[in-house]
Amino acid sequence: AQSVTQLGSHVSVSEGALVLLRCNYSSSVPPYLFWYVQYPNQGLQLLLKYTSAATLVKGINGFEAEFKKSETSFHLTKPSAHMSDAAEYFCAVTAKNEKLTFGTGTRLTIIP
Amino acid sequence: NAGVTQTPKFRVLKTGQSMTLLCAQDMNHEYMYWYRQDPGMGLRLIHYSVGEGTTAKGEVPDGYNVSRLKKQNFLLGLESAAPSQTSVYFCASSPHIRLYNEQFFGPGTRLTVL
């Protein structure tokens, strides 16, 4: 079985500050990991994905995530938050023949 | 290239009524999915399809039926709507086989059952 835990359903950061959204996974086999972003009243779109090629993954809009097997983590970061980053972020995992399993999401608020 | 589209965008039903949600994709993807999104619960898979004419149950299939008569379309039906089915429904598609292929999402359908 596989699962994802996102720590913090709401995160607020000041504009220009570091963004850190946490994701821990559980999987009995090597996983593939994803971060999706959902802007208000829109569908989800892919930010980045880990496919075992490199542990540090760079995505769109300046986001990146690092796969740490020893910590079973795949935290999302951005050095400097922008107002346009306000959205809900979902971590997701898939492994072997299982389906994509989503976390419960983290709503990011940017403080001007 | 419209990607994944969903019809309708909003709908209000009374308990016991039926309706069909339509999903269409123009990317020639093999796999299609229906999810529901509820506050604090993320996205949960209702049904999915790995190709034209095939469907399978996901995590929360009860109360829903699906059909994939054409490769580009995936229909989600509610035969007798219940207030517990009030949710935002998302359709997604992905290319064949590779587990690390991303899923492409539609804009969603907001359904309220009174």
mmCIF file with all atom_site columns, C-alpha atoms in Angstrom:
data_model
loop_
_atom_site.group_PDB
_atom_site.id
_atom_site.type_symbol
_atom_site.label_atom_id
_atom_site.label_alt_id
_atom_site.label_comp_id
_atom_site.label_asym_id
_atom_site.label_entity_id
_atom_site.label_seq_id
_atom_site.pdbx_PDB_ins_code
_atom_site.Cartn_x
_atom_site.Cartn_y
_atom_site.Cartn_z
_atom_site.occupancy
_atom_site.B_iso_or_equiv
_atom_site.pdbx_formal_charge
_atom_site.auth_seq_id
_atom_site.auth_comp_id
_atom_site.auth_asym_id
_atom_site.auth_atom_id
_atom_site.pdbx_PDB_model_num
ATOM 1   C CA . ALA A 1 1   ? 0.000   0.000  0.000   1.00 0.00 ? 1   ALA A CA 1
ATOM 2   C CA . GLN A 1 2   ? 1.081   3.583  -0.509  1.00 0.00 ? 2   GLN A CA 1
ATOM 3   C CA . SER A 1 3   ? 0.183   6.811  1.232   1.00 0.00 ? 3   SER A CA 1
ATOM 4   C CA . VAL A 1 4   ? 1.123   10.451 1.452   1.00 0.00 ? 4   VAL A CA 1
ATOM 5   C CA . THR A 1 5   ? 1.054   12.784 4.447   1.00 0.00 ? 5   THR A CA 1
ATOM 6   C CA . GLN A 1 6   ? 1.186   16.535 4.015   1.00 0.00 ? 6   GLN A CA 1
ATOM 7   C CA . LEU A 1 7   ? 2.061   18.321 7.228   1.00 0.00 ? 7   LEU A CA 1
ATOM 8   C CA . GLY A 1 8   ? 0.142   21.540 7.618   1.00 0.00 ? 8   GLY A CA 1
ATOM 9   C CA . SER A 1 9   ? -3.178  22.093 5.872   1.00 0.00 ? 9   SER A CA 1
ATOM 10  C CA . HIS A 1 10  ? -2.494  25.842 5.816   1.00 0.00 ? 10  HIS A CA 1
ATOM 11  C CA . VAL A 1 11  ? 0.841   27.629 5.448   1.00 0.00 ? 11  VAL A CA 1
ATOM 12  C CA . SER A 1 12  ? 1.349   31.387 5.379   1.00 0.00 ? 12  SER A CA 1
ATOM 13  C CA . VAL A 1 13  ? 4.562   33.094 4.311   1.00 0.00 ? 13  VAL A CA 1
ATOM 14  C CA . SER A 1 14  ? 5.517   36.677 3.604   1.00 0.00 ? 14  SER A CA 1
ATOM 15  C CA . GLU A 1 15  ? 6.183   37.772 0.060   1.00 0.00 ? 15  GLU A CA 1
ATOM 16  C CA . GLY A 1 16  ? 9.877   37.190 -0.641  1.00 0.00 ? 16  GLY A CA 1
ATOM 17  C CA . ALA A 1 17  ? 10.280  34.588 2.100   1.00 0.00 ? 17  ALA A CA 1
ATOM 18  C CA . LEU A 1 18  ? 11.150  30.925 1.720   1.00 0.00 ? 18  LEU A CA 1
ATOM 19  C CA . VAL A 1 19  ? 8.312   28.553 0.900   1.00 0.00 ? 19  VAL A CA 1
ATOM 20  C CA . LEU A 1 20  ? 8.527   25.065 2.442   1.00 0.00 ? 20  LEU A CA 1
ATOM 21  C CA . LEU A 1 21  ? 5.670   22.600 2.011   1.00 0.00 ? 21  LEU A CA 1
ATOM 22  C CA . ARG A 1 22  ? 6.170   19.206 3.609   1.00 0.00 ? 22  ARG A CA 1
ATOM 23  C CA . CYS A 1 23  ? 5.343   15.809 2.168   1.00 0.00 ? 23  CYS A CA 1
ATOM 24  C CA . ASN A 1 24  ? 6.157   12.383 3.577   1.00 0.00 ? 24  ASN A CA 1
ATOM 25  C CA . TYR A 1 25  ? 5.325   9.185  1.762   1.00 0.00 ? 25  TYR A CA 1
ATOM 26  C CA . SER A 1 26  ? 4.946   5.532  2.522   1.00 0.00 ? 26  SER A CA 1
ATOM 27  C CA . SER A 1 27  ? 5.558   2.891  -0.109  1.00 0.00 ? 27  SER A CA 1
ATOM 28  C CA . SER A 1 28  ? 6.731   -0.712 -0.055  1.00 0.00 ? 28  SER A CA 1
ATOM 29  C CA . VAL A 1 29  ? 8.484   -0.299 -3.397  1.00 0.00 ? 29  VAL A CA 1
ATOM 30  C CA . PRO A 1 30  ? 10.427  2.596  -4.946  1.00 0.00 ? 30  PRO A CA 1
ATOM 31  C CA . PRO A 1 31  ? 7.932   5.356  -5.571  1.00 0.00 ? 31  PRO A CA 1
ATOM 32  C CA . TYR A 1 32  ? 7.300   7.992  -8.157  1.00 0.00 ? 32  TYR A CA 1
ATOM 33  C CA . LEU A 1 33  ? 6.371   11.304 -6.517  1.00 0.00 ? 33  LEU A CA 1
ATOM 34  C CA . PHE A 1 34  ? 4.566   14.353 -7.797  1.00 0.00 ? 34  PHE A CA 1
ATOM 35  C CA . TRP A 1 35  ? 3.646   17.857 -6.712  1.00 0.00 ? 35  TRP A CA 1
ATOM 36  C CA . TYR A 1 36  ? 0.544   19.399 -8.253  1.00 0.00 ? 36  TYR A CA 1
ATOM 37  C CA . VAL A 1 37  ? -0.766  22.945 -7.820  1.00 0.00 ? 37  VAL A CA 1
ATOM 38  C CA . GLN A 1 38  ? -4.399  24.026 -7.902  1.00 0.00 ? 38  GLN A CA 1
ATOM 39  C CA . TYR A 1 39  ? -5.239  27.687 -8.391  1.00 0.00 ? 39  TYR A CA 1
ATOM 40  C CA . PRO A 1 40  ? -8.708  28.851 -7.299  1.00 0.00 ? 40  PRO A CA 1
ATOM 41  C CA . ASN A 1 41  ? -11.523 27.362 -9.356  1.00 0.00 ? 41  ASN A CA 1
ATOM 42  C CA . GLN A 1 42  ? -9.142  25.473 -11.605 1.00 0.00 ? 42  GLN A CA 1
ATOM 43  C CA . GLY A 1 43  ? -7.979  21.913 -12.103 1.00 0.00 ? 43  GLY A CA 1
ATOM 44  C CA . LEU A 1 44  ? -4.648  20.548 -10.943 1.00 0.00 ? 44  LEU A CA 1
ATOM 45  C CA . GLN A 1 45  ? -1.483  21.101 -12.917 1.00 0.00 ? 45  GLN A CA 1
ATOM 46  C CA . LEU A 1 46  ? 1.870   19.425 -12.529 1.00 0.00 ? 46  LEU A CA 1
ATOM 47  C CA . LEU A 1 47  ? 4.627   21.377 -10.772 1.00 0.00 ? 47  LEU A CA 1
ATOM 48  C CA . LEU A 1 48  ? 7.300   18.679 -10.810 1.00 0.00 ? 48  LEU A CA 1
ATOM 49  C CA . LYS A 1 49  ? 7.862   14.947 -10.501 1.00 0.00 ? 49  LYS A CA 1
ATOM 50  C CA . TYR A 1 50  ? 10.469  12.529 -9.182  1.00 0.00 ? 50  TYR A CA 1
ATOM 51  C CA . THR A 1 51  ? 11.144  9.537  -11.408 1.00 0.00 ? 51  THR A CA 1
ATOM 52  C CA . SER A 1 52  ? 14.442  8.292  -9.851  1.00 0.00 ? 52  SER A CA 1
ATOM 53  C CA . ALA A 1 53  ? 16.665  10.091 -12.377 1.00 0.00 ? 53  ALA A CA 1
ATOM 54  C CA . ALA A 1 54  ? 17.820  12.752 -9.891  1.00 0.00 ? 54  ALA A CA 1
ATOM 55  C CA . THR A 1 55  ? 16.996  13.369 -6.247  1.00 0.00 ? 55  THR A CA 1
ATOM 56  C CA . LEU A 1 56  ? 16.734  17.157 -6.661  1.00 0.00 ? 56  LEU A CA 1
ATOM 57  C CA . VAL A 1 57  ? 13.935  17.969 -9.047  1.00 0.00 ? 57  VAL A CA 1
ATOM 58  C CA . LYS A 1 58  ? 13.274  21.400 -10.501 1.00 0.00 ? 58  LYS A CA 1
ATOM 59  C CA . GLY A 1 59  ? 9.816   22.367 -11.611 1.00 0.00 ? 59  GLY A CA 1
ATOM 60  C CA . ILE A 1 60  ? 7.919   25.285 -13.003 1.00 0.00 ? 60  ILE A CA 1
ATOM 61  C CA . ASN A 1 61  ? 7.655   28.734 -11.428 1.00 0.00 ? 61  ASN A CA 1
ATOM 62  C CA . GLY A 1 62  ? 10.911  28.368 -9.474  1.00 0.00 ? 62  GLY A CA 1
ATOM 63  C CA . PHE A 1 63  ? 9.799   25.436 -7.323  1.00 0.00 ? 63  PHE A CA 1
ATOM 64  C CA . GLU A 1 64  ? 11.971  22.453 -6.540  1.00 0.00 ? 64  GLU A CA 1
ATOM 65  C CA . ALA A 1 65  ? 11.762  19.341 -4.392  1.00 0.00 ? 65  ALA A CA 1
ATOM 66  C CA . GLU A 1 66  ? 14.291  16.920 -2.997  1.00 0.00 ? 66  GLU A CA 1
ATOM 67  C CA . PHE A 1 67  ? 13.681  13.190 -2.680  1.00 0.00 ? 67  PHE A CA 1
ATOM 68  C CA . LYS A 1 68  ? 15.163  11.871 0.569   1.00 0.00 ? 68  LYS A CA 1
ATOM 69  C CA . LYS A 1 69  ? 14.780  8.130  0.836   1.00 0.00 ? 69  LYS A CA 1
ATOM 70  C CA . SER A 1 70  ? 16.173  7.951  4.378   1.00 0.00 ? 70  SER A CA 1
ATOM 71  C CA . GLU A 1 71  ? 13.520  10.409 5.560   1.00 0.00 ? 71  GLU A CA 1
ATOM 72  C CA . THR A 1 72  ? 10.783  9.198  3.150   1.00 0.00 ? 72  THR A CA 1
ATOM 73  C CA . SER A 1 73  ? 10.238  12.833 2.289   1.00 0.00 ? 73  SER A CA 1
ATOM 74  C CA . PHE A 1 74  ? 9.661   14.926 -0.819  1.00 0.00 ? 74  PHE A CA 1
ATOM 75  C CA . HIS A 1 75  ? 9.359   18.500 0.472   1.00 0.00 ? 75  HIS A CA 1
ATOM 76  C CA . LEU A 1 76  ? 8.574   21.350 -1.912  1.00 0.00 ? 76  LEU A CA 1
ATOM 77  C CA . THR A 1 77  ? 10.546  24.598 -1.690  1.00 0.00 ? 77  THR A CA 1
ATOM 78  C CA . LYS A 1 78  ? 10.834  27.966 -3.363  1.00 0.00 ? 78  LYS A CA 1
ATOM 79  C CA . PRO A 1 79  ? 13.481  30.501 -2.273  1.00 0.00 ? 79  PRO A CA 1
ATOM 80  C CA . SER A 1 80  ? 11.315  33.595 -2.594  1.00 0.00 ? 80  SER A CA 1
ATOM 81  C CA . ALA A 1 81  ? 7.522   33.593 -2.458  1.00 0.00 ? 81  ALA A CA 1
ATOM 82  C CA . HIS A 1 82  ? 5.486   35.609 -4.910  1.00 0.00 ? 82  HIS A CA 1
ATOM 83  C CA . MET A 1 83  ? 1.872   36.677 -4.568  1.00 0.00 ? 83  MET A CA 1
ATOM 84  C CA . SER A 1 84  ? 1.008   34.497 -7.572  1.00 0.00 ? 84  SER A CA 1
ATOM 85  C CA . ASP A 1 85  ? 2.106   31.384 -5.629  1.00 0.00 ? 85  ASP A CA 1
ATOM 86  C CA . ALA A 1 86  ? -1.051  31.513 -3.513  1.00 0.00 ? 86  ALA A CA 1
ATOM 87  C CA . ALA A 1 87  ? -2.801  28.229 -4.261  1.00 0.00 ? 87  ALA A CA 1
ATOM 88  C CA . GLU A 1 88  ? -3.388  24.739 -2.924  1.00 0.00 ? 88  GLU A CA 1
ATOM 89  C CA . TYR A 1 89  ? -0.593  22.231 -3.336  1.00 0.00 ? 89  TYR A CA 1
ATOM 90  C CA . PHE A 1 90  ? -0.955  18.482 -3.479  1.00 0.00 ? 90  PHE A CA 1
ATOM 91  C CA . CYS A 1 91  ? 1.712   15.833 -3.079  1.00 0.00 ? 91  CYS A CA 1
ATOM 92  C CA . ALA A 1 92  ? 1.004   12.480 -4.746  1.00 0.00 ? 92  ALA A CA 1
ATOM 93  C CA . VAL A 1 93  ? 2.656   9.069  -4.946  1.00 0.00 ? 93  VAL A CA 1
ATOM 94  C CA . THR A 1 94  ? 2.433   6.079  -7.217  1.00 0.00 ? 94  THR A CA 1
ATOM 95  C CA . ALA A 1 95  ? 4.381   2.825  -7.162  1.00 0.00 ? 95  ALA A CA 1
ATOM 96  C CA . LYS A 1 96  ? 4.394   -0.406 -9.144  1.00 0.00 ? 96  LYS A CA 1
ATOM 97  C CA . ASN A 1 97  ? 0.874   -0.954 -10.474 1.00 0.00 ? 97  ASN A CA 1
ATOM 98  C CA . GLU A 1 98  ? -0.974  1.155  -7.949  1.00 0.00 ? 98  GLU A CA 1
ATOM 99  C CA . LYS A 1 99  ? -2.954  4.262  -8.683  1.00 0.00 ? 99  LYS A CA 1
ATOM 100 C CA . LEU A 1 100 ? -1.964  7.824  -7.928  1.00 0.00 ? 100 LEU A CA 1
ATOM 101 C CA . THR A 1 101 ? -2.595  8.578  -4.252  1.00 0.00 ? 101 THR A CA 1
ATOM 102 C CA . PHE A 1 102 ? -2.973  12.216 -3.254  1.00 0.00 ? 102 PHE A CA 1
ATOM 103 C CA . GLY A 1 103 ? -2.284  13.933 0.029   1.00 0.00 ? 103 GLY A CA 1
ATOM 104 C CA . THR A 1 104 ? -4.931  16.107 1.630   1.00 0.00 ? 104 THR A CA 1
ATOM 105 C CA . GLY A 1 105 ? -3.378  19.302 0.327   1.00 0.00 ? 105 GLY A CA 1
ATOM 106 C CA . THR A 1 106 ? -1.717  22.419 1.748   1.00 0.00 ? 106 THR A CA 1
ATOM 107 C CA . ARG A 1 107 ? -3.212  25.833 1.159   1.00 0.00 ? 107 ARG A CA 1
ATOM 108 C CA . LEU A 1 108 ? -0.462  28.429 0.736   1.00 0.00 ? 108 LEU A CA 1
ATOM 109 C CA . THR A 1 109 ? -1.222  32.046 1.583   1.00 0.00 ? 109 THR A CA 1
ATOM 110 C CA . ILE A 1 110 ? 1.221   34.824 0.716   1.00 0.00 ? 110 ILE A CA 1
ATOM 111 C CA . ILE A 1 111 ? 1.280   37.849 3.030   1.00 0.00 ? 111 ILE A CA 1
ATOM 112 C CA . PRO A 1 112 ? 2.071   41.136 1.252   1.00 0.00 ? 112 PRO A CA 1
ATOM 113 C CA . ASN B 2 1   ? -5.525  21.666 -28.394 1.00 0.00 ? 1   ASN B CA 1
ATOM 114 C CA . ALA B 2 2   ? -8.124  22.027 -25.656 1.00 0.00 ? 2   ALA B CA 1
ATOM 115 C CA . GLY B 2 3   ? -6.631  19.357 -23.348 1.00 0.00 ? 3   GLY B CA 1
ATOM 116 C CA . VAL B 2 4   ? -9.214  17.944 -20.930 1.00 0.00 ? 4   VAL B CA 1
ATOM 117 C CA . THR B 2 5   ? -12.655 19.546 -20.885 1.00 0.00 ? 5   THR B CA 1
ATOM 118 C CA . GLN B 2 6   ? -15.594 18.880 -18.582 1.00 0.00 ? 6   GLN B CA 1
ATOM 119 C CA . THR B 2 7   ? -19.297 19.525 -19.013 1.00 0.00 ? 7   THR B CA 1
ATOM 120 C CA . PRO B 2 8   ? -21.097 21.052 -17.151 1.00 0.00 ? 8   PRO B CA 1
ATOM 121 C CA . LYS B 2 9   ? -19.097 23.400 -14.916 1.00 0.00 ? 9   LYS B CA 1
ATOM 122 C CA . PHE B 2 10  ? -21.813 23.701 -12.276 1.00 0.00 ? 10  PHE B CA 1
ATOM 123 C CA . ARG B 2 11  ? -24.938 21.739 -11.450 1.00 0.00 ? 11  ARG B CA 1
ATOM 124 C CA . VAL B 2 12  ? -27.517 21.650 -8.676  1.00 0.00 ? 12  VAL B CA 1
ATOM 125 C CA . LEU B 2 13  ? -29.561 18.485 -8.245  1.00 0.00 ? 13  LEU B CA 1
ATOM 126 C CA . LYS B 2 14  ? -32.302 17.390 -5.918  1.00 0.00 ? 14  LYS B CA 1
ATOM 127 C CA . THR B 2 15  ? -31.925 14.143 -4.012  1.00 0.00 ? 15  THR B CA 1
ATOM 128 C CA . GLY B 2 16  ? -32.869 11.222 -6.211  1.00 0.00 ? 16  GLY B CA 1
ATOM 129 C CA . GLN B 2 17  ? -32.270 12.956 -9.525  1.00 0.00 ? 17  GLN B CA 1
ATOM 130 C CA . SER B 2 18  ? -29.826 11.567 -12.053 1.00 0.00 ? 18  SER B CA 1
ATOM 131 C CA . MET B 2 19  ? -27.205 13.203 -14.213 1.00 0.00 ? 19  MET B CA 1
ATOM 132 C CA . THR B 2 20  ? -24.188 12.507 -16.382 1.00 0.00 ? 20  THR B CA 1
ATOM 133 C CA . LEU B 2 21  ? -20.898 14.360 -16.326 1.00 0.00 ? 21  LEU B CA 1
ATOM 134 C CA . LEU B 2 22  ? -18.961 14.400 -19.567 1.00 0.00 ? 22  LEU B CA 1
ATOM 135 C CA . CYS B 2 23  ? -15.178 14.418 -19.879 1.00 0.00 ? 23  CYS B CA 1
ATOM 136 C CA . ALA B 2 24  ? -13.424 14.808 -23.200 1.00 0.00 ? 24  ALA B CA 1
ATOM 137 C CA . GLN B 2 25  ? -9.717  14.828 -24.064 1.00 0.00 ? 25  GLN B CA 1
ATOM 138 C CA . ASP B 2 26  ? -8.033  15.558 -27.368 1.00 0.00 ? 26  ASP B CA 1
ATOM 139 C CA . MET B 2 27  ? -4.553  14.250 -26.523 1.00 0.00 ? 27  MET B CA 1
ATOM 140 C CA . ASN B 2 28  ? -5.180  10.650 -27.622 1.00 0.00 ? 28  ASN B CA 1
ATOM 141 C CA . HIS B 2 29  ? -4.532  9.431  -24.067 1.00 0.00 ? 29  HIS B CA 1
ATOM 142 C CA . GLU B 2 30  ? -5.269  5.832  -23.174 1.00 0.00 ? 30  GLU B CA 1
ATOM 143 C CA . TYR B 2 31  ? -5.979  6.319  -19.477 1.00 0.00 ? 31  TYR B CA 1
ATOM 144 C CA . MET B 2 32  ? -8.807  8.394  -18.041 1.00 0.00 ? 32  MET B CA 1
ATOM 145 C CA . TYR B 2 33  ? -9.890  8.963  -14.454 1.00 0.00 ? 33  TYR B CA 1
ATOM 146 C CA . TRP B 2 34  ? -12.695 10.445 -12.397 1.00 0.00 ? 34  TRP B CA 1
ATOM 147 C CA . TYR B 2 35  ? -11.907 11.962 -8.990  1.00 0.00 ? 35  TYR B CA 1
ATOM 148 C CA . ARG B 2 36  ? -13.916 13.766 -6.369  1.00 0.00 ? 36  ARG B CA 1
ATOM 149 C CA . GLN B 2 37  ? -12.423 16.503 -4.230  1.00 0.00 ? 37  GLN B CA 1
ATOM 150 C CA . ASP B 2 38  ? -13.775 17.220 -0.772  1.00 0.00 ? 38  ASP B CA 1
ATOM 151 C CA . PRO B 2 39  ? -12.382 19.677 1.793   1.00 0.00 ? 39  PRO B CA 1
ATOM 152 C CA . GLY B 2 40  ? -9.579  18.180 3.852   1.00 0.00 ? 40  GLY B CA 1
ATOM 153 C CA . MET B 2 41  ? -9.632  14.898 1.934   1.00 0.00 ? 41  MET B CA 1
ATOM 154 C CA . GLY B 2 42  ? -7.614  15.614 -1.180  1.00 0.00 ? 42  GLY B CA 1
ATOM 155 C CA . LEU B 2 43  ? -8.626  13.831 -4.359  1.00 0.00 ? 43  LEU B CA 1
ATOM 156 C CA . ARG B 2 44  ? -10.147 10.385 -4.259  1.00 0.00 ? 44  ARG B CA 1
ATOM 157 C CA . LEU B 2 45  ? -10.406 8.114  -7.282  1.00 0.00 ? 45  LEU B CA 1
ATOM 158 C CA . ILE B 2 46  ? -13.950 7.085  -8.222  1.00 0.00 ? 46  ILE B CA 1
ATOM 159 C CA . HIS B 2 47  ? -13.483 5.069  -11.413 1.00 0.00 ? 47  HIS B CA 1
ATOM 160 C CA . TYR B 2 48  ? -10.877 4.848  -14.116 1.00 0.00 ? 48  TYR B CA 1
ATOM 161 C CA . SER B 2 49  ? -10.365 3.440  -17.604 1.00 0.00 ? 49  SER B CA 1
ATOM 162 C CA . VAL B 2 50  ? -7.258  2.005  -19.214 1.00 0.00 ? 50  VAL B CA 1
ATOM 163 C CA . GLY B 2 51  ? -8.679  2.089  -22.721 1.00 0.00 ? 51  GLY B CA 1
ATOM 164 C CA . GLU B 2 52  ? -11.771 2.338  -24.885 1.00 0.00 ? 52  GLU B CA 1
ATOM 165 C CA . GLY B 2 53  ? -14.472 -0.025 -23.688 1.00 0.00 ? 53  GLY B CA 1
ATOM 166 C CA . THR B 2 54  ? -12.835 -0.736 -20.312 1.00 0.00 ? 54  THR B CA 1
ATOM 167 C CA . THR B 2 55  ? -13.598 0.640  -16.865 1.00 0.00 ? 55  THR B CA 1
ATOM 168 C CA . ALA B 2 56  ? -12.570 -0.221 -13.313 1.00 0.00 ? 56  ALA B CA 1
ATOM 169 C CA . LYS B 2 57  ? -13.469 0.804  -9.775  1.00 0.00 ? 57  LYS B CA 1
ATOM 170 C CA . GLY B 2 58  ? -11.360 3.159  -7.774  1.00 0.00 ? 58  GLY B CA 1
ATOM 171 C CA . GLU B 2 59  ? -11.345 4.037  -4.111  1.00 0.00 ? 59  GLU B CA 1
ATOM 172 C CA . VAL B 2 60  ? -14.909 5.395  -3.797  1.00 0.00 ? 60  VAL B CA 1
ATOM 173 C CA . PRO B 2 61  ? -17.063 3.896  -6.600  1.00 0.00 ? 61  PRO B CA 1
ATOM 174 C CA . ASP B 2 62  ? -20.381 3.428  -4.790  1.00 0.00 ? 62  ASP B CA 1
ATOM 175 C CA . GLY B 2 63  ? -23.257 5.445  -6.254  1.00 0.00 ? 63  GLY B CA 1
ATOM 176 C CA . TYR B 2 64  ? -21.461 6.118  -9.537  1.00 0.00 ? 64  TYR B CA 1
ATOM 177 C CA . ASN B 2 65  ? -21.261 4.426  -12.909 1.00 0.00 ? 65  ASN B CA 1
ATOM 178 C CA . VAL B 2 66  ? -18.983 5.161  -15.858 1.00 0.00 ? 66  VAL B CA 1
ATOM 179 C CA . SER B 2 67  ? -18.685 4.400  -19.538 1.00 0.00 ? 67  SER B CA 1
ATOM 180 C CA . ARG B 2 68  ? -15.907 4.786  -22.110 1.00 0.00 ? 68  ARG B CA 1
ATOM 181 C CA . LEU B 2 69  ? -17.497 4.089  -25.470 1.00 0.00 ? 69  LEU B CA 1
ATOM 182 C CA . LYS B 2 70  ? -15.058 6.328  -27.303 1.00 0.00 ? 70  LYS B CA 1
ATOM 183 C CA . LYS B 2 71  ? -11.385 6.764  -26.523 1.00 0.00 ? 71  LYS B CA 1
ATOM 184 C CA . GLN B 2 72  ? -11.686 10.516 -26.121 1.00 0.00 ? 72  GLN B CA 1
ATOM 185 C CA . ASN B 2 73  ? -14.729 10.512 -23.812 1.00 0.00 ? 73  ASN B CA 1
ATOM 186 C CA . PHE B 2 74  ? -15.288 9.281  -20.265 1.00 0.00 ? 74  PHE B CA 1
ATOM 187 C CA . LEU B 2 75  ? -18.755 9.667  -18.739 1.00 0.00 ? 75  LEU B CA 1
ATOM 188 C CA . LEU B 2 76  ? -19.587 9.649  -15.050 1.00 0.00 ? 76  LEU B CA 1
ATOM 189 C CA . GLY B 2 77  ? -23.185 8.913  -14.083 1.00 0.00 ? 77  GLY B CA 1
ATOM 190 C CA . LEU B 2 78  ? -25.106 9.427  -10.888 1.00 0.00 ? 78  LEU B CA 1
ATOM 191 C CA . GLU B 2 79  ? -28.286 7.341  -11.029 1.00 0.00 ? 79  GLU B CA 1
ATOM 192 C CA . SER B 2 80  ? -29.872 8.624  -7.823  1.00 0.00 ? 80  SER B CA 1
ATOM 193 C CA . ALA B 2 81  ? -28.032 11.580 -6.378  1.00 0.00 ? 81  ALA B CA 1
ATOM 194 C CA . ALA B 2 82  ? -27.519 11.914 -2.628  1.00 0.00 ? 82  ALA B CA 1
ATOM 195 C CA . PRO B 2 83  ? -26.347 14.913 -0.565  1.00 0.00 ? 83  PRO B CA 1
ATOM 196 C CA . SER B 2 84  ? -23.134 12.977 0.207   1.00 0.00 ? 84  SER B CA 1
ATOM 197 C CA . GLN B 2 85  ? -22.260 13.310 -3.473  1.00 0.00 ? 85  GLN B CA 1
ATOM 198 C CA . THR B 2 86  ? -21.998 17.073 -3.193  1.00 0.00 ? 86  THR B CA 1
ATOM 199 C CA . SER B 2 87  ? -18.424 17.641 -4.289  1.00 0.00 ? 87  SER B CA 1
ATOM 200 C CA . VAL B 2 88  ? -16.135 18.946 -6.998  1.00 0.00 ? 88  VAL B CA 1
ATOM 201 C CA . TYR B 2 89  ? -15.504 16.334 -9.671  1.00 0.00 ? 89  TYR B CA 1
ATOM 202 C CA . PHE B 2 90  ? -12.340 16.243 -11.717 1.00 0.00 ? 90  PHE B CA 1
ATOM 203 C CA . CYS B 2 91  ? -11.564 14.243 -14.791 1.00 0.00 ? 91  CYS B CA 1
ATOM 204 C CA . ALA B 2 92  ? -7.985  13.468 -15.763 1.00 0.00 ? 92  ALA B CA 1
ATOM 205 C CA . SER B 2 93  ? -6.148  11.641 -18.519 1.00 0.00 ? 93  SER B CA 1
ATOM 206 C CA . SER B 2 94  ? -2.662  10.270 -19.030 1.00 0.00 ? 94  SER B CA 1
ATOM 207 C CA . PRO B 2 95  ? -0.668  8.533  -21.744 1.00 0.00 ? 95  PRO B CA 1
ATOM 208 C CA . HIS B 2 96  ? -0.249  4.787  -21.875 1.00 0.00 ? 96  HIS B CA 1
ATOM 209 C CA . ILE B 2 97  ? 1.766   2.647  -19.454 1.00 0.00 ? 97  ILE B CA 1
ATOM 210 C CA . ARG B 2 98  ? 4.481   4.662  -17.707 1.00 0.00 ? 98  ARG B CA 1
ATOM 211 C CA . LEU B 2 99  ? 3.727   5.135  -14.024 1.00 0.00 ? 99  LEU B CA 1
ATOM 212 C CA . TYR B 2 100 ? 5.615   8.390  -13.940 1.00 0.00 ? 100 TYR B CA 1
ATOM 213 C CA . ASN B 2 101 ? 3.470   9.940  -16.640 1.00 0.00 ? 101 ASN B CA 1
ATOM 214 C CA . GLU B 2 102 ? 1.648   12.924 -15.287 1.00 0.00 ? 102 GLU B CA 1
ATOM 215 C CA . GLN B 2 103 ? -2.090  13.161 -15.280 1.00 0.00 ? 103 GLN B CA 1
ATOM 216 C CA . PHE B 2 104 ? -3.714  16.103 -17.061 1.00 0.00 ? 104 PHE B CA 1
ATOM 217 C CA . PHE B 2 105 ? -6.735  17.503 -15.289 1.00 0.00 ? 105 PHE B CA 1
ATOM 218 C CA . GLY B 2 106 ? -9.895  19.175 -16.448 1.00 0.00 ? 106 GLY B CA 1
ATOM 219 C CA . PRO B 2 107 ? -11.254 22.345 -14.800 1.00 0.00 ? 107 PRO B CA 1
ATOM 220 C CA . GLY B 2 108 ? -13.775 20.481 -12.648 1.00 0.00 ? 108 GLY B CA 1
ATOM 221 C CA . THR B 2 109 ? -17.532 20.268 -12.161 1.00 0.00 ? 109 THR B CA 1
ATOM 222 C CA . ARG B 2 110 ? -19.033 21.654 -8.972  1.00 0.00 ? 110 ARG B CA 1
ATOM 223 C CA . LEU B 2 111 ? -22.068 19.556 -8.023  1.00 0.00 ? 111 LEU B CA 1
ATOM 224 C CA . THR B 2 112 ? -24.485 20.366 -5.240  1.00 0.00 ? 112 THR B CA 1
ATOM 225 C CA . VAL B 2 113 ? -27.147 17.851 -4.207  1.00 0.00 ? 113 VAL B CA 1
ATOM 226 C CA . LEU B 2 114 ? -29.959 19.282 -2.121  1.00 0.00 ? 114 LEU B CA 1
#
